């Protein structure tokens, strides 16, 4: 089974299909606009320079939303944003979106086309003592080998009043359970596809690191997954399992089991003839 992430354009296409058919970005933006304004206002209060960072930022829709809020809260501060994102296609889309966002034209961007782990070496090379006020790790810890080590490294970059925002699916969500049930069959080298906020919270609790948690719903339309040979249905199976051509390359028993899992009414919601898969998420705002 070939890995999605090894193919930049396949991954981008799949991510776009996911966004088109789910409430993900709407839910995350809703969280950003209801919860983050006060937090962002406090984070850099009185400072003339604000350093922020997005890791696995994708095409930037969410990070730019956060930056716009930060700009509104601190109109006189100089804002510098580091972007860490390994996919060229994603970075190109991000830059295109930024060029259409005049509110951010005076923010300085540094583009790091690399993985979260590669950036750790890059940071050591820079030998910088810069501290970050806000770091976002949104829906990306699935793609690192050791999510706890990644959280720990990025936390070490925080300013004393800074925060890290981690968003992942919850363990209880249908997607979280799917990845957990099939973690061995779907495992991929260098990734931890089954990680959920439950894992991150137990790590934080064990280190006595304070954080706040916010849960929100997100649904993915999987109706077409039950029509044999349907192209869109097959592409949705690919994005759920992170495998290219899952329907054709997975062992047939695994494919049948995954489809049965999706079909099970405990894991979905039927609304107006559409089958919606539960991809509920949790946001953790972690202190320095
Ligand atoms: C599900 S997307 C989320 C994008 C964005 N944060 C959002 O919520 O819209 C995951 C992103 O992580 C990136 N990614 C994959 N492997 C990574 C790694 N090892 N380090 C950092 N980012 C990675 C992907 O290229 C992709 O842009």
Coordinates of C-alpha atoms and ligand atoms in Angstrom, one line a residue:
X1 CA 0.0 0.0 0.0
X2 CA 1.6 3.3 -1.1
X3 CA 1.7 6.1 1.3
X4 CA -0.2 9.3 0.5
X5 CA 2.3 11.7 2.0
X6 CA 5.1 10.5 -0.2
X7 CA 3.3 12.1 -3.2
X8 CA 2.9 15.8 -2.7
X9 CA 0.3 16.3 -5.4
X10 CA -1.8 13.3 -4.4
X11 CA -1.8 14.5 -0.8
X12 CA -2.8 18.0 -1.7
X13 CA -5.6 16.7 -3.9
X14 CA -6.8 14.5 -1.2
X15 CA -6.6 17.2 1.4
X16 CA -8.7 19.5 -0.8
X17 CA -11.3 16.8 -1.3
X18 CA -11.4 16.4 2.4
X19 CA -12.0 20.1 2.9
X20 CA -14.7 20.2 0.2
X21 CA -16.6 17.4 1.8
X22 CA -16.2 18.1 5.5
X23 CA -17.0 20.8 8.0
X24 CA -13.4 20.8 9.2
X25 CA -12.2 24.3 8.3
X26 CA -15.5 25.8 9.2
X27 CA -15.3 24.2 12.7
X28 CA -11.7 25.2 13.2
X29 CA -12.4 28.8 12.1
X30 CA -15.3 28.9 14.4
X31 CA -13.0 27.8 17.3
X32 CA -10.4 30.4 16.2
X33 CA -12.9 33.2 16.2
X34 CA -14.7 32.3 19.5
X35 CA -11.8 31.2 21.7
X36 CA -8.6 32.7 20.4
X37 CA -9.2 36.5 20.4
X38 CA -8.8 36.9 24.1
X39 CA -5.9 34.5 24.3
X40 CA -4.1 36.3 21.4
X41 CA -4.7 39.7 23.0
X42 CA -3.0 38.5 26.3
X43 CA -0.2 36.6 24.7
X44 CA 1.9 39.6 23.5
X45 CA 0.4 42.4 25.5
X46 CA 2.8 45.4 25.5
X47 CA 5.4 43.8 23.3
X48 CA 6.8 45.5 20.2
X49 CA 7.8 42.2 18.5
X50 CA 5.7 39.2 18.2
X51 CA 7.1 35.9 16.9
X52 CA 4.7 33.3 15.7
X53 CA 5.1 30.0 13.9
X54 CA 3.0 27.5 12.0
X55 CA 4.1 23.9 11.7
X56 CA 2.4 21.7 9.0
X57 CA 0.5 24.8 8.0
X58 CA -0.8 23.3 4.7
X59 CA -2.2 26.0 2.4
X60 CA -2.4 28.5 5.3
X61 CA -6.1 29.1 5.6
X62 CA -6.2 28.6 9.4
X63 CA -2.8 30.1 10.2
X64 CA -3.7 33.2 8.2
X65 CA -6.9 33.5 10.1
X66 CA -5.0 33.4 13.4
X67 CA -2.5 35.9 12.1
X68 CA -5.2 38.3 11.1
X69 CA -6.6 38.2 14.6
X70 CA -3.2 38.7 16.2
X71 CA -2.7 41.7 13.9
X72 CA -6.0 43.2 15.0
X73 CA -5.2 42.7 18.7
X74 CA -1.7 44.2 18.4
X75 CA -1.8 46.7 15.5
X76 CA 1.5 48.4 16.4
X77 CA 3.6 45.3 17.0
X78 CA 6.1 43.9 14.4
X79 CA 5.0 40.4 13.6
X80 CA 7.3 37.7 12.3
X81 CA 5.9 34.3 11.2
X82 CA 8.0 31.1 10.6
X83 CA 6.2 28.6 8.4
X84 CA 7.4 24.9 8.6
X85 CA 5.8 22.9 5.8
X86 CA 7.4 20.1 3.7
X87 CA 5.1 20.2 0.7
X88 CA 6.0 22.6 -2.1
X89 CA 2.5 22.5 -3.5
X90 CA 1.0 23.5 -0.1
X91 CA 3.5 26.3 0.3
X92 CA 2.7 27.7 -3.2
X93 CA -1.0 27.7 -2.3
X94 CA -0.2 29.4 1.0
X95 CA 1.8 32.1 -0.7
X96 CA -1.0 32.7 -3.2
X97 CA -3.5 33.1 -0.4
X98 CA -1.2 35.4 1.5
X99 CA -0.8 37.6 -1.6
X100 CA -4.6 38.1 -1.5
X101 CA -4.6 39.1 2.2
X102 CA -3.7 42.8 2.4
X103 CA -4.2 42.9 6.2
X104 CA -1.0 40.9 6.6
X105 CA 1.3 42.7 4.1
X106 CA 3.5 44.0 6.8
X107 CA 4.0 40.6 8.5
X108 CA 7.5 39.1 7.8
X109 CA 7.3 35.5 6.6
X110 CA 10.2 33.0 6.7
X111 CA 9.4 29.9 4.6
X112 CA 11.0 26.6 5.8
X113 CA 10.2 23.9 3.2
X114 CA 11.0 21.0 5.6
X115 CA 9.4 18.7 8.1
X116 CA 8.8 19.5 11.8
X117 CA 11.8 17.3 12.7
X118 CA 14.1 18.8 10.0
X119 CA 13.3 22.2 11.4
X120 CA 14.8 21.1 14.8
X121 CA 18.2 20.9 13.1
X122 CA 17.6 24.1 11.2
X123 CA 16.9 25.8 14.5
X124 CA 20.1 24.5 16.1
X125 CA 22.1 25.7 13.1
X126 CA 20.6 29.2 13.5
X127 CA 21.7 29.3 17.1
X128 CA 18.9 31.8 17.8
X129 CA 17.6 32.8 21.2
X130 CA 14.4 34.1 19.7
X131 CA 11.3 33.0 21.6
X132 CA 7.9 32.3 20.1
X133 CA 4.6 33.8 21.3
X134 CA 2.3 31.4 19.4
X135 CA 2.9 28.1 17.6
X136 CA 0.3 26.2 15.7
X137 CA 0.4 22.4 15.2
X138 CA -2.9 21.9 13.5
X139 CA -3.9 18.4 12.3
X140 CA -0.3 17.5 11.6
X141 CA 1.1 15.4 14.5
X142 CA 0.0 12.3 12.7
X143 CA 2.9 12.8 10.3
X144 CA 5.8 12.8 12.8
X145 CA 7.5 9.7 14.2
X146 CA 7.3 10.9 17.8
X147 CA 4.5 13.3 18.5
X148 CA 5.5 13.8 22.2
X149 CA 9.1 14.7 21.3
X150 CA 7.7 17.1 18.7
X151 CA 5.4 18.9 21.2
X152 CA 8.3 19.0 23.6
X153 CA 10.7 20.5 21.1
X154 CA 8.3 23.2 20.0
X155 CA 7.3 24.0 23.6
X156 CA 11.0 24.7 24.3
X157 CA 10.8 27.5 21.8
X158 CA 8.0 29.3 23.6
X159 CA 8.2 32.7 25.2
X160 CA 7.2 32.6 28.9
X161 CA 3.7 33.8 28.0
X162 CA 3.5 31.9 24.8
X163 CA 1.2 29.1 23.8
X164 CA 1.1 26.1 21.5
X165 CA -2.1 25.2 19.8
X166 CA -2.4 21.5 19.0
X167 CA -5.5 20.3 17.1
X168 CA -6.1 16.6 16.4
X169 CA -9.1 14.3 16.2
X170 CA -10.3 12.9 19.5
X171 CA -9.8 9.2 20.5
X172 CA -13.6 8.9 20.8
X173 CA -14.4 10.2 17.3
X174 CA -15.1 7.6 14.7
X175 CA -12.0 8.6 12.8
X176 CA -9.9 8.4 15.9
X177 CA -11.3 4.9 16.6
X178 CA -10.8 3.8 13.0
X179 CA -7.1 4.7 13.1
X180 CA -6.7 3.0 16.4
X181 CA -8.5 -0.3 15.4
X182 CA -6.4 -0.5 12.2
X183 CA -3.2 1.1 13.5
X184 CA -1.0 -2.0 12.7
X185 CA -2.5 -2.5 9.2
X186 CA -2.4 1.1 8.3
X187 CA 0.9 2.0 10.0
X188 CA 3.4 4.0 7.9
X189 CA 7.2 4.5 8.4
X190 CA 8.0 7.8 10.2
X191 CA 4.4 8.6 11.0
X192 CA 2.0 8.0 14.0
X193 CA -1.3 8.1 12.1
X194 CA -3.3 7.0 15.1
X195 CA -2.3 9.8 17.5
X196 CA -5.2 11.6 19.1
X197 CA -5.5 14.3 21.7
X198 CA -5.8 11.6 24.4
X199 CA -2.2 10.7 23.8
X200 CA -1.0 14.3 23.9
X201 CA -3.0 15.0 27.1
X202 CA -1.6 12.0 28.9
X203 CA 1.9 13.1 27.9
X204 CA 1.2 16.7 29.2
X205 CA -0.4 15.4 32.4
X206 CA 2.7 13.1 33.1
X207 CA 4.9 16.2 32.7
X208 CA 2.5 18.4 34.7
X209 CA 2.3 20.8 31.8
X210 CA -0.8 23.1 32.1
X211 CA -3.2 23.3 29.1
X212 CA -6.8 24.1 28.2
X213 CA -9.0 21.9 26.1
X214 CA -11.8 22.7 23.7
X215 CA -13.8 20.0 21.8
X216 CA -15.7 20.6 18.6
X217 CA -17.6 18.6 16.0
X218 CA -16.6 18.0 12.5
X219 CA -18.3 15.7 9.9
X220 CA -17.1 14.2 6.6
X221 CA -19.6 13.2 3.9
X222 CA -18.8 9.6 3.1
X223 CA -22.0 8.8 1.2
X224 CA -20.2 7.8 -2.0
X225 CA -17.9 5.3 -0.1
X226 CA -20.8 2.7 -0.3
X227 CA -21.3 2.9 -4.1
X228 CA -19.0 0.2 -5.6
X229 CA -16.4 1.6 -8.0
X230 CA -17.5 5.2 -7.3
X231 CA -14.4 7.4 -8.0
X232 CA -15.1 10.0 -5.3
X233 CA -16.0 7.2 -2.8
X234 CA -12.6 5.6 -3.5
X235 CA -10.8 8.9 -3.1
X236 CA -12.5 9.4 0.3
X237 CA -11.4 6.0 1.4
X238 CA -7.8 7.0 0.4
X239 CA -7.9 10.1 2.5
X240 CA -9.4 8.3 5.5
X241 CA -6.7 5.6 5.4
X242 CA -3.9 7.7 4.0
X243 CA -3.2 5.1 1.3
X244 CA -3.1 5.8 -2.4
X245 CA -5.7 3.6 -4.2
X246 CA -6.7 1.9 -1.0
X247 CA -9.6 0.2 -2.8
X248 CA -7.3 -1.5 -5.3
X249 CA -4.2 -2.1 -3.2
X250 CA -5.4 -3.0 0.3
X251 CA -5.9 -6.6 1.2
X252 CA -9.6 -7.3 0.4
X253 CA -10.5 -8.3 4.0
X254 CA -9.0 -5.0 5.3
X255 CA -11.0 -3.0 2.7
X256 CA -14.2 -4.8 3.6
X257 CA -13.6 -4.3 7.3
X258 CA -12.9 -0.6 6.8
X259 CA -16.1 -0.1 4.7
X260 CA -18.1 -2.0 7.4
X261 CA -16.6 0.2 10.0
X262 CA -17.7 3.3 8.1
X263 CA -21.2 1.8 7.5
X264 CA -21.8 1.0 11.2
X265 CA -24.4 3.5 12.5
X266 CA -22.3 4.0 15.7
X267 CA -19.7 5.8 13.5
X268 CA -21.9 8.0 11.4
X269 CA -24.9 10.2 11.2
X270 CA -27.5 10.1 8.5
X271 CA -28.8 13.5 7.5
X272 CA -31.0 14.1 4.5
X273 CA -29.9 10.9 2.8
X274 CA -26.2 11.8 3.3
X275 CA -23.9 9.6 5.5
X276 CA -21.7 11.8 7.7
X277 CA -18.6 10.4 9.4
X278 CA -17.7 11.7 12.8
X279 CA -14.3 13.4 12.8
X280 CA -14.7 15.4 16.0
X281 CA -11.6 17.3 17.1
X282 CA -10.0 18.7 20.2
X283 CA -7.9 21.8 20.5
X284 CA -5.2 21.9 23.2
X285 CA -3.7 25.3 24.2
X286 CA -0.5 24.4 25.9
X287 CA 1.4 26.8 28.2
X288 CA 5.1 27.4 28.1
Ligands
LIG1 C1 -4.0 17.7 7.3 S1 -2.9 18.9 6.7 C2 -3.3 20.2 7.8 C3 -2.9 21.6 7.2 C4 -3.3 22.8 8.1 N1 -2.6 22.8 9.4 C5 -4.7 22.9 8.2 O1 -5.3 22.6 9.3 O2 -5.4 23.3 7.3 C6 -1.3 18.3 7.3 C7 -0.1 19.1 6.8 O3 1.0 18.6 7.5 C8 2.1 18.6 6.5 N2 3.1 17.7 7.0 C9 3.2 16.4 6.6 N3 4.3 15.8 7.2 C10 4.8 16.8 8.0 C11 6.0 16.8 8.8 N4 6.7 15.7 9.0 N5 6.3 18.0 9.4 C12 5.5 19.1 9.3 N6 4.4 19.1 8.5 C13 4.1 17.9 7.8 C14 1.4 18.3 5.2 O4 2.1 18.6 4.1 C15 0.1 19.1 5.4 O5 0.3 20.4 4.9

